[in-house]
Short mmCIF file of C-alpha atoms in Angstrom, two decimals:
data_model
loop_
_atom_site.label_atom_id
_atom_site.label_comp_id
_atom_site.label_asym_id
_atom_site.label_seq_id
_atom_site.Cartn_x
_atom_site.Cartn_y
_atom_site.Cartn_z
CA MET A 35 1.57 -4.30 32.20
CA SER A 36 -0.65 -7.10 33.56
CA SER A 37 -0.06 -10.06 35.82
CA ALA A 38 -0.57 -13.60 34.56
CA GLY A 39 -3.80 -13.91 36.51
CA ASP A 40 -5.67 -10.93 35.05
CA ALA A 41 -8.95 -11.84 33.36
CA ARG A 42 -8.38 -9.04 30.84
CA PRO A 43 -4.61 -8.74 30.46
CA ARG A 44 -3.18 -5.57 28.96
CA VAL A 45 0.01 -5.21 26.95
CA ARG A 46 1.59 -2.03 25.64
CA THR A 47 2.68 -2.27 22.01
CA ARG A 48 4.58 0.43 20.12
CA TYR A 49 1.25 1.75 18.82
CA GLY A 50 -0.84 1.60 21.98
CA VAL A 51 -2.26 -0.64 24.71
CA VAL A 52 -4.27 -3.77 23.82
CA GLU A 53 -6.58 -5.68 26.13
CA GLY A 54 -6.94 -9.43 25.59
CA ARG A 55 -8.74 -12.24 27.39
CA ARG A 56 -7.64 -14.89 29.86
CA GLU A 57 -8.98 -18.19 28.57
CA ALA A 58 -9.13 -21.82 29.71
CA GLY A 59 -5.89 -23.21 31.08
CA GLY A 60 -4.52 -19.77 31.89
CA ILE A 61 -3.86 -18.92 28.23
CA HIS A 62 -3.94 -15.24 27.32
CA ALA A 63 -5.32 -14.44 23.87
CA PHE A 64 -5.09 -11.11 22.05
CA ARG A 65 -6.97 -10.99 18.74
CA GLY A 66 -7.32 -8.52 15.90
CA ILE A 67 -4.24 -6.39 16.63
CA PRO A 68 -3.39 -4.20 13.61
CA TYR A 69 0.15 -4.60 12.30
CA ALA A 70 -0.38 -2.27 9.32
CA ALA A 71 -2.76 0.44 8.22
CA PRO A 72 -6.05 -0.60 6.56
CA PRO A 73 -5.36 -1.22 2.83
CA VAL A 74 -8.14 1.01 1.56
CA GLY A 75 -8.34 4.03 -0.72
CA ALA A 76 -4.90 5.00 -1.96
CA LEU A 77 -3.42 2.07 0.03
CA ARG A 78 -5.49 -0.66 -1.67
CA PHE A 79 -2.60 -1.66 -3.95
CA ALA A 80 0.27 -0.02 -2.04
CA ALA A 81 2.94 -1.61 0.11
CA PRO A 82 1.79 -1.91 3.74
CA ARG A 83 2.17 1.16 5.95
CA PRO A 84 2.52 1.17 9.75
CA PRO A 85 -0.76 1.37 11.70
CA ALA A 86 -1.81 4.61 13.32
CA ALA A 87 -1.14 4.83 17.05
CA TRP A 88 -4.15 4.99 19.37
CA ASP A 89 -4.91 6.53 22.73
CA GLY A 90 -6.48 4.61 25.58
CA VAL A 91 -7.00 0.84 25.52
CA ARG A 92 -7.83 -1.07 22.33
CA ASP A 93 -10.03 -4.12 22.82
CA ALA A 94 -8.35 -7.29 21.47
CA GLY A 95 -11.02 -9.78 22.49
CA ALA A 96 -12.25 -10.82 19.04
CA PHE A 97 -10.77 -11.66 15.66
CA GLY A 98 -10.35 -8.66 13.40
CA PRO A 99 -11.66 -8.30 9.85
CA THR A 100 -10.53 -10.88 7.34
CA ALA A 101 -8.98 -9.97 4.00
CA PRO A 102 -11.49 -9.50 1.16
CA LYS A 103 -12.01 -12.80 -0.70
CA VAL A 104 -14.50 -14.89 -2.61
CA PRO A 105 -16.03 -17.89 -0.81
CA TYR A 106 -15.14 -21.49 -1.51
CA PRO A 107 -17.47 -23.41 -3.84
CA ASP A 108 -20.03 -25.39 -1.83
CA ARG A 109 -18.20 -28.70 -2.30
CA TYR A 110 -15.15 -27.24 -0.53
CA ALA A 111 -17.02 -25.02 1.92
CA ALA A 112 -18.35 -28.22 3.52
CA LEU A 113 -14.77 -29.35 4.20
CA LEU A 114 -12.76 -26.17 4.83
CA ALA A 115 -13.89 -23.52 7.30
CA ASP A 116 -13.28 -19.99 6.04
CA PRO A 117 -14.90 -17.28 8.20
CA ARG A 118 -15.49 -13.88 6.67
CA ILE A 119 -15.41 -10.94 9.08
CA PRO A 120 -16.27 -7.56 7.52
CA GLY A 121 -14.20 -4.43 7.98
CA ASP A 122 -11.34 -2.48 6.46
CA ASP A 123 -8.68 -3.15 9.13
CA CYS A 124 -7.83 -6.61 7.76
CA LEU A 125 -4.05 -6.46 8.23
CA ASN A 126 -4.20 -7.77 11.77
CA LEU A 127 -2.76 -10.58 13.84
CA ASN A 128 -3.48 -12.63 16.95
CA VAL A 129 -1.33 -13.70 19.89
CA TRP A 130 -1.75 -16.63 22.28
CA THR A 131 0.69 -16.63 25.20
CA PRO A 132 0.93 -18.42 28.55
CA ASP A 133 2.73 -15.48 30.12
CA PRO A 134 2.20 -11.91 28.85
CA SER A 135 5.18 -10.45 30.63
CA PRO A 136 8.40 -9.07 29.10
CA GLY A 137 10.66 -11.37 31.09
CA ALA A 138 9.19 -14.67 29.85
CA ARG A 139 11.33 -14.89 26.65
CA LEU A 140 9.24 -17.71 25.18
CA PRO A 141 9.86 -19.28 21.77
CA VAL A 142 7.52 -17.88 19.12
CA MET A 143 5.75 -19.54 16.20
CA VAL A 144 4.17 -17.39 13.46
CA TRP A 145 1.46 -19.09 11.39
CA ILE A 146 0.76 -18.18 7.74
CA HIS A 147 -2.50 -19.71 6.52
CA GLY A 148 -3.07 -21.39 3.18
CA GLY A 149 -5.89 -21.07 0.66
CA ALA A 150 -4.24 -20.74 -2.76
CA LEU A 151 -3.41 -17.08 -1.94
CA THR A 152 -7.09 -16.32 -2.55
CA ARG A 153 -8.89 -17.66 0.54
CA GLY A 154 -8.33 -18.41 4.20
CA SER A 155 -7.69 -16.33 7.31
CA SER A 156 -6.25 -16.47 10.81
CA ALA A 157 -9.80 -16.80 12.21
CA VAL A 158 -10.21 -20.42 11.05
CA PRO A 159 -11.02 -22.35 14.28
CA VAL A 160 -8.59 -25.16 13.39
CA TYR A 161 -5.76 -22.61 13.75
CA ASP A 162 -6.51 -21.82 17.40
CA GLY A 163 -3.17 -21.24 19.12
CA ALA A 164 -4.12 -22.29 22.65
CA ALA A 165 -2.40 -25.70 22.50
CA PHE A 166 0.90 -24.14 21.49
CA ALA A 167 0.63 -21.62 24.33
CA ARG A 168 -0.31 -24.44 26.72
CA ASP A 169 2.98 -26.11 25.77
CA GLY A 170 5.13 -23.03 26.29
CA VAL A 171 5.22 -21.59 22.76
CA LEU A 172 3.80 -18.15 21.97
CA LEU A 173 1.66 -18.47 18.83
CA VAL A 174 1.03 -15.63 16.38
CA SER A 175 -1.32 -15.92 13.41
CA LEU A 176 -1.91 -13.25 10.78
CA ASN A 177 -4.03 -12.09 7.87
CA TYR A 178 -2.58 -10.81 4.60
CA ARG A 179 -4.01 -9.49 1.35
CA LEU A 180 -5.33 -12.16 -1.00
CA GLY A 181 -6.14 -12.56 -4.67
CA VAL A 182 -5.88 -9.53 -6.88
CA LEU A 183 -5.37 -7.23 -3.88
CA GLY A 184 -2.32 -9.16 -2.71
CA TYR A 185 -0.96 -10.78 -5.86
CA GLY A 186 -2.38 -9.09 -8.94
CA VAL A 187 0.45 -7.93 -11.20
CA PHE A 188 0.11 -4.27 -12.22
CA PRO A 189 2.47 -1.88 -13.99
CA ASP A 190 1.79 0.83 -11.39
CA ALA A 191 1.87 -1.07 -8.08
CA PRO A 192 4.47 -3.03 -6.12
CA ALA A 193 4.49 -6.78 -6.77
CA ASN A 194 3.86 -9.45 -4.12
CA ARG A 195 1.88 -7.19 -1.79
CA GLY A 196 0.66 -10.19 0.23
CA LEU A 197 4.27 -11.15 0.87
CA LEU A 198 5.06 -7.58 1.90
CA ASP A 199 2.17 -7.81 4.36
CA GLN A 200 3.68 -10.97 5.87
CA ILE A 201 7.03 -9.23 6.21
CA ALA A 202 5.32 -6.28 7.90
CA ALA A 203 3.69 -8.71 10.36
CA LEU A 204 7.04 -10.36 11.10
CA THR A 205 8.56 -6.91 11.63
CA TRP A 206 5.76 -6.16 14.10
CA VAL A 207 6.61 -9.43 15.88
CA ARG A 208 10.27 -8.46 16.11
CA ASP A 209 9.40 -5.06 17.56
CA ASN A 210 6.50 -5.99 19.87
CA ILE A 211 6.43 -9.66 20.77
CA GLY A 212 8.73 -9.24 23.75
CA ALA A 213 5.96 -7.34 25.54
CA PHE A 214 3.71 -10.43 25.21
CA GLY A 215 6.37 -12.74 26.66
CA GLY A 216 7.99 -13.80 23.38
CA ASP A 217 11.64 -13.96 22.37
CA PRO A 218 12.14 -12.16 19.02
CA ASP A 219 15.38 -14.10 18.52
CA ARG A 220 13.54 -17.46 18.62
CA VAL A 221 10.86 -17.08 15.96
CA THR A 222 9.75 -20.04 13.82
CA VAL A 223 7.61 -19.18 10.80
CA PHE A 224 5.33 -21.95 9.53
CA GLY A 225 2.63 -22.37 6.93
CA GLU A 226 0.67 -24.89 4.87
CA SER A 227 -0.05 -24.97 1.13
CA ALA A 228 0.03 -21.32 0.00
CA GLY A 229 1.31 -20.53 3.49
CA ALA A 230 4.24 -22.88 2.91
CA ILE A 231 4.91 -21.29 -0.48
CA SER A 232 4.94 -17.98 1.39
CA VAL A 233 7.48 -19.36 3.86
CA GLY A 234 9.68 -20.33 0.91
CA ALA A 235 9.43 -16.78 -0.40
CA LEU A 236 10.30 -15.37 3.02
CA LEU A 237 13.50 -17.41 2.95
CA ALA A 238 14.38 -15.57 -0.27
CA ALA A 239 13.09 -12.08 0.53
CA PRO A 240 15.86 -9.65 1.56
CA ARG A 241 13.43 -7.67 3.73
CA ALA A 242 12.66 -10.79 5.78
CA ALA A 243 16.31 -11.54 6.61
CA GLY A 244 16.80 -11.91 10.35
CA LEU A 245 13.09 -11.90 11.19
CA PHE A 246 12.91 -15.64 11.94
CA ALA A 247 15.32 -18.40 12.95
CA ARG A 248 13.50 -21.57 11.83
CA ALA A 249 10.87 -22.47 9.25
CA VAL A 250 8.24 -25.11 8.57
CA MET A 251 6.80 -25.83 5.11
CA GLN A 252 3.73 -28.08 5.04
CA SER A 253 2.57 -29.24 1.59
CA GLY A 254 3.94 -26.31 -0.36
CA PRO A 255 7.28 -25.81 -2.15
CA PRO A 256 9.25 -22.59 -2.67
CA GLU A 257 8.07 -21.31 -6.04
CA VAL A 258 7.27 -18.32 -8.19
CA LEU A 259 4.95 -18.25 -11.18
CA PRO A 260 5.94 -16.90 -14.58
CA ARG A 261 4.49 -13.45 -15.16
CA GLU A 262 2.85 -14.73 -18.33
CA ARG A 263 0.73 -16.94 -16.05
CA THR A 264 -0.13 -14.25 -13.48
CA ARG A 265 -0.71 -11.24 -15.75
CA PRO A 266 -3.78 -12.77 -17.47
CA MET A 267 -5.67 -12.74 -14.16
CA VAL A 268 -5.65 -8.94 -14.08
CA ARG A 269 -6.26 -8.65 -17.81
CA LYS A 270 -9.27 -10.97 -17.66
CA MET A 271 -10.66 -9.06 -14.70
CA ALA A 272 -10.11 -5.75 -16.52
CA SER A 273 -12.06 -7.08 -19.48
CA LEU A 274 -14.99 -8.07 -17.27
CA LEU A 275 -14.89 -4.76 -15.39
CA LYS A 276 -14.35 -2.73 -18.58
CA VAL A 277 -11.46 -0.76 -17.05
CA PRO A 278 -7.72 -0.54 -17.84
CA ALA A 279 -5.50 -3.24 -16.31
CA THR A 280 -3.87 -0.82 -13.87
CA ALA A 281 -3.87 -0.47 -10.11
CA LYS A 282 -5.22 3.06 -10.46
CA ALA A 283 -8.24 1.84 -12.41
CA PHE A 284 -8.82 -1.16 -10.16
CA GLY A 285 -8.55 1.12 -7.13
CA ALA A 286 -11.63 3.01 -8.32
CA VAL A 287 -13.76 -0.16 -8.65
CA ALA A 288 -16.15 -0.95 -5.81
CA LEU A 289 -14.83 -3.89 -3.78
CA PRO A 290 -17.88 -6.15 -4.35
CA ASP A 291 -17.52 -5.71 -8.11
CA LEU A 292 -13.79 -6.42 -7.89
CA LEU A 293 -14.41 -9.64 -5.97
CA ALA A 294 -17.16 -10.72 -8.35
CA ALA A 295 -14.77 -10.36 -11.30
CA GLN A 296 -12.07 -12.21 -9.36
CA GLY A 297 -14.47 -15.06 -8.63
CA ALA A 298 -15.33 -15.33 -12.32
CA VAL A 299 -11.69 -15.68 -13.44
CA LEU A 300 -10.80 -18.05 -10.59
CA ARG A 301 -13.33 -20.58 -11.82
CA ARG A 302 -11.10 -21.22 -14.84
CA SER A 303 -7.95 -22.27 -12.98
CA GLY A 304 -6.85 -24.68 -10.28
CA PRO A 305 -3.86 -26.62 -8.89
CA VAL A 306 -4.56 -29.61 -11.14
CA THR A 307 -6.02 -27.97 -14.23
CA GLY A 308 -3.41 -25.20 -14.29
CA GLY A 309 -4.14 -22.04 -16.24
CA PRO A 310 -3.71 -18.43 -15.13
CA ALA A 311 -3.40 -17.95 -11.38
CA PHE A 312 -2.51 -15.48 -8.67
CA GLY A 313 0.94 -16.16 -7.30
CA LEU A 314 4.31 -14.85 -6.27
CA VAL A 315 6.58 -13.47 -9.00
CA THR A 316 10.25 -12.58 -9.04
CA ASP A 317 10.66 -8.87 -8.41
CA PRO A 318 13.81 -6.73 -7.97
CA ASP A 319 12.49 -5.19 -4.77
CA SER A 320 10.54 -7.87 -2.89
CA LEU A 321 11.70 -11.20 -4.33
CA PRO A 322 14.83 -10.84 -6.48
CA GLU A 323 15.86 -14.52 -6.35
CA ASP A 324 14.10 -17.77 -7.15
CA PRO A 325 12.87 -19.00 -3.74
CA MET A 326 13.92 -22.59 -4.44
CA THR A 327 17.53 -21.48 -4.99
CA ALA A 328 17.49 -19.25 -1.92
CA ALA A 329 15.85 -21.88 0.31
CA ALA A 330 18.39 -24.48 -0.78
CA ALA A 331 21.25 -22.16 0.25
CA SER A 332 19.59 -20.89 3.44
CA ALA A 333 21.12 -21.51 6.86
CA VAL A 334 17.64 -21.59 8.42
CA PRO A 335 16.73 -25.08 9.75
CA LEU A 336 13.67 -26.53 8.01
CA LEU A 337 10.87 -28.92 8.85
CA LEU A 338 9.02 -29.85 5.67
CA GLY A 339 6.73 -32.52 4.30
CA TRP A 340 3.49 -33.57 2.67
CA THR A 341 0.46 -35.80 3.06
CA ALA A 342 0.42 -39.20 1.35
CA GLU A 343 -2.60 -38.44 -0.83
CA GLU A 344 -2.57 -34.67 -1.30
CA TYR A 345 -4.48 -35.00 -4.58
CA ARG A 346 -7.63 -36.39 -3.02
CA LEU A 347 -8.71 -32.97 -1.70
CA TRP A 348 -8.33 -31.53 -5.20
CA LEU A 349 -10.04 -34.41 -7.03
CA ALA A 350 -12.50 -36.27 -4.79
CA PRO A 351 -14.96 -33.44 -3.92
CA THR A 352 -15.32 -32.49 -7.59
CA GLY A 353 -16.00 -36.00 -8.87
CA ALA A 354 -12.73 -35.94 -10.82
CA MET A 355 -11.59 -39.22 -9.25
CA ARG A 356 -14.49 -41.03 -10.91
CA LEU A 357 -13.81 -39.28 -14.21
CA LEU A 358 -10.13 -40.24 -14.17
CA ASP A 359 -10.99 -43.85 -13.41
CA ARG A 360 -13.34 -43.89 -16.40
CA MET A 361 -10.56 -42.46 -18.58
CA GLY A 362 -8.37 -45.40 -17.65
CA PRO A 363 -4.78 -45.52 -18.97
CA LEU A 364 -5.25 -42.20 -20.77
CA ALA A 365 -5.57 -40.42 -17.41
CA VAL A 366 -2.29 -41.94 -16.24
CA GLU A 367 -0.53 -41.02 -19.47
CA LEU A 368 -1.75 -37.41 -19.37
CA ALA A 369 -0.59 -37.09 -15.74
CA ARG A 370 2.77 -38.64 -16.65
CA VAL A 371 3.34 -36.13 -19.45
CA ARG A 372 2.19 -33.18 -17.34
CA GLY A 373 4.42 -34.29 -14.48
CA GLY A 374 7.48 -34.74 -16.71
CA LYS A 375 7.89 -38.39 -15.69
CA ASP A 376 9.25 -41.16 -17.85
CA ARG A 377 7.42 -44.45 -18.28
CA ALA A 378 9.83 -46.18 -15.92
CA ALA A 379 8.50 -43.96 -13.12
CA VAL A 380 4.94 -45.08 -13.90
CA ARG A 381 6.01 -48.74 -13.85
CA ALA A 382 7.67 -48.19 -10.49
CA LEU A 383 4.52 -46.55 -9.13
CA ARG A 384 2.36 -49.43 -10.36
CA ALA A 385 4.71 -51.90 -8.70
CA ALA A 386 4.56 -50.00 -5.41
CA LEU A 387 0.76 -49.69 -5.56
CA PRO A 388 -0.43 -52.77 -7.45
CA GLY A 389 -4.12 -52.29 -6.62
CA ALA A 390 -4.31 -48.58 -7.44
CA GLY A 391 -6.69 -47.45 -10.17
CA PRO A 392 -6.05 -44.81 -12.82
CA ALA A 393 -7.27 -41.93 -10.64
CA ASP A 394 -4.90 -42.78 -7.79
CA LEU A 395 -1.97 -43.32 -10.13
CA ALA A 396 -2.63 -40.03 -11.91
CA GLY A 397 -3.11 -38.30 -8.58
CA HIS A 398 0.22 -39.52 -7.25
CA LEU A 399 1.98 -38.38 -10.43
CA LEU A 400 0.42 -34.92 -10.16
CA THR A 401 1.28 -34.72 -6.46
CA ASP A 402 4.88 -35.62 -7.25
CA ARG A 403 5.06 -32.79 -9.76
CA LEU A 404 3.39 -30.17 -7.58
CA LEU A 405 4.71 -31.03 -4.12
CA ARG A 406 6.74 -34.10 -3.36
CA ASP A 407 9.44 -33.81 -6.02
CA PRO A 408 10.26 -30.12 -5.39
CA LEU A 409 10.25 -30.62 -1.61
CA ARG A 410 12.53 -33.65 -1.93
CA ARG A 411 14.85 -31.67 -4.20
CA LEU A 412 14.94 -28.85 -1.71
CA ALA A 413 15.74 -31.10 1.24
CA GLY A 414 18.40 -32.95 -0.75
CA ALA A 415 20.10 -29.78 -1.97
CA ARG A 416 20.50 -28.09 1.42
CA ARG A 417 23.92 -28.13 3.07
CA ALA A 418 24.04 -25.09 5.37
CA ALA A 419 21.29 -26.25 7.74
CA PRO A 420 19.33 -29.44 8.47
CA SER A 421 16.05 -30.41 6.81
CA HIS A 422 13.69 -32.72 8.69
CA VAL A 423 11.26 -34.42 6.29
CA TYR A 424 7.90 -36.03 7.15
CA GLU A 425 4.91 -37.66 5.48
CA PHE A 426 1.40 -37.70 6.97
CA ARG A 427 -0.42 -40.94 6.15
CA TRP A 428 -3.47 -41.18 8.41
CA PRO A 429 -6.63 -41.47 6.23
CA SER A 430 -9.60 -39.20 6.88
CA GLY A 431 -12.83 -40.67 8.15
CA VAL A 432 -14.62 -38.74 5.40
CA PRO A 433 -15.18 -41.20 2.54
CA GLY A 434 -12.92 -40.62 -0.43
CA LEU A 435 -10.52 -38.14 1.14
CA GLY A 436 -7.80 -40.50 2.36
CA ALA A 437 -4.63 -38.77 3.59
CA CYS A 438 -5.51 -35.60 1.70
CA HIS A 439 -4.15 -32.07 1.47
CA ALA A 440 -4.64 -30.01 4.67
CA LEU A 441 -5.72 -33.00 6.75
CA GLU A 442 -2.72 -32.72 9.08
CA LEU A 443 -3.63 -29.24 10.31
CA GLY A 444 -5.95 -30.29 13.14
CA PHE A 445 -3.18 -32.61 14.35
CA VAL A 446 -0.41 -29.98 14.19
CA PHE A 447 -2.54 -27.44 16.08
CA ASP A 448 -4.00 -30.11 18.41
CA THR A 449 -7.49 -28.85 17.61
CA LEU A 450 -9.27 -32.12 16.81
CA HIS A 451 -11.86 -31.13 19.42
CA LYS A 452 -12.97 -28.23 17.22
CA PRO A 453 -16.08 -29.14 15.17
CA GLU A 454 -14.43 -27.67 12.07
CA SER A 455 -11.59 -30.21 12.29
CA ALA A 456 -14.12 -33.01 11.84
CA TRP A 457 -15.31 -31.46 8.56
CA LEU A 458 -12.11 -32.75 6.96
CA ALA A 459 -10.98 -35.50 9.35
CA GLY A 460 -14.33 -37.08 10.12
CA PRO A 461 -15.32 -38.41 13.55
CA ASP A 462 -13.00 -40.11 15.99
CA ALA A 463 -9.68 -38.82 14.66
CA PRO A 464 -6.88 -40.24 16.85
CA GLN A 465 -5.85 -37.83 19.61
CA ALA A 466 -2.66 -39.82 20.16
CA LEU A 467 -1.51 -38.88 16.65
CA ALA A 468 -2.27 -35.21 17.35
CA ASP A 469 -0.26 -35.47 20.57
CA GLU A 470 2.70 -36.88 18.62
CA MET A 471 2.59 -34.44 15.73
CA HIS A 472 1.91 -31.33 17.80
CA ALA A 473 4.77 -32.25 20.14
CA ALA A 474 7.15 -32.52 17.17
CA TRP A 475 6.28 -29.00 15.99
CA VAL A 476 6.69 -27.65 19.53
CA ARG A 477 10.05 -29.39 19.90
CA PHE A 478 11.23 -27.96 16.59
CA ALA A 479 10.32 -24.44 17.73
CA VAL A 480 11.99 -24.91 21.11
CA GLU A 481 15.07 -26.96 20.18
CA GLY A 482 15.35 -26.88 16.39
CA ASP A 483 14.95 -30.68 16.30
CA PRO A 484 11.50 -32.29 15.86
CA GLY A 485 12.70 -35.64 17.15
CA TRP A 486 14.09 -37.45 14.13
CA ALA A 487 17.28 -37.24 12.09
CA PRO A 488 17.68 -34.70 9.28
CA TRP A 489 17.11 -36.08 5.79
CA ASP A 490 20.27 -37.12 3.99
CA GLY A 491 18.77 -37.12 0.49
CA ASP A 492 17.87 -40.79 0.56
CA GLY A 493 15.61 -43.14 2.46
CA PRO A 494 12.05 -42.66 3.73
CA PRO A 495 10.75 -39.60 5.56
CA LYS A 496 9.41 -39.67 9.10
CA VAL A 497 5.88 -41.10 8.87
CA PHE A 498 2.97 -39.82 10.95
CA GLY A 499 -0.03 -42.12 11.19
CA GLY A 500 -1.28 -45.15 9.38
CA PRO A 501 0.26 -48.05 7.54
CA SER A 502 2.58 -47.83 4.57
CA LEU A 503 1.16 -46.83 1.20
CA GLU A 504 1.50 -50.44 0.05
CA GLU A 505 -0.58 -51.64 3.02
CA ARG A 506 -3.11 -48.88 2.39
CA ASP A 507 -3.38 -49.92 -1.25
CA ALA A 508 -4.00 -53.56 -0.29
CA GLN A 509 -6.64 -52.51 2.24
CA ARG A 510 -8.41 -50.28 -0.26
CA ALA A 511 -8.51 -53.12 -2.78
CA VAL A 512 -10.69 -55.12 -0.37
CA GLY A 513 -12.69 -52.12 0.79
CA VAL A 514 -11.14 -51.66 4.23
CA THR A 515 -10.27 -47.96 3.90
CA PRO A 516 -12.14 -45.07 2.24
#
């Protein structure tokens, strides 16, 4: 509908016309576009429904409401931006495009944010899509239901509602992205942490078949949780709220009270401590197969990897690193047992990292169990399509964080200039590394090849940033690195 030079470009979707903004570098941004009806009232725990059509022009100049959630604890809120925008219409998405015209046929990347399926949103400044659009890739980011609203297991509601939201957003992309200049046959879905777990589930979900051609999984394996681990979240909330553990009863609870109860039960679980959690479950309708099995058999090309010290985001801000060091060998033994490792694996780790203390050794063992081992197994098991494996090793300038979980995001999005990127990366993060990593993601979306050979089940992954772990360990022993 609009020319590339319009200050307020307009695009006609299947539901009505949206008006975006022309931003620096000639990028056109459309924010807060609804892809499903507001999940309120009778729809709070229902599968997503199509949005209502509108007359006239809908303003798409600002991010839409974020999904209801509880805030991060202060120690994490200082590191991870998580805007909260009020409103009911939280099932919305954003589009950044260099050319909002139907004939452009640009490759598309669809971003699914992380946050343990309980926090996060597409409005996080680090996820700005302008750099992808600058480099010829149309970027879509989306919100989906979180916590009990998206992943609470009820006897009277569909399971995996957050996943169904993601599928609804991808369906919207298939049906509408051509009008923004995108090619619906060249969609790459990518996510980090819980977003990567979501990507794994999308590879297994029958309803998502054909909605994307490539996939990226950053620091999150394909997995489902046993129902005996997810059901207690709803039961504990029901006990606090003094209502039955049903969607009907929870639907009658005021949203602030629901979130307060959710916050109370969340304090008792975590990625390291375990315990009950919100998560994806196998389900005959939405997720009938184990995502690891489905992803291993998938013919969708994959880019997947991890950061070298994922565990430091989970342990350092809480003081758990100091506690584990004080525990000494007991900490390493507990992590070994929890990770299902034999003692030979611990000896090999000590040999590889001779200066590492108990906290680092335990952290590496836990990271192996949660992330590295399942991602390696996945890459090694795939035969129908290539898997390109990476490791991110650059250490944060924030003391204690090292090459921690989520640190690579500002590099992938090329948003190191955003103040929020420095919360996690510290000052003076290397732009050259962002140039390299961002270019690899763009190349994967455009060509299906990030620039290095697929993993053959052996040998090291592609390394982004920094020295080897052995060199890092030697440097830390003499106080050179955080």
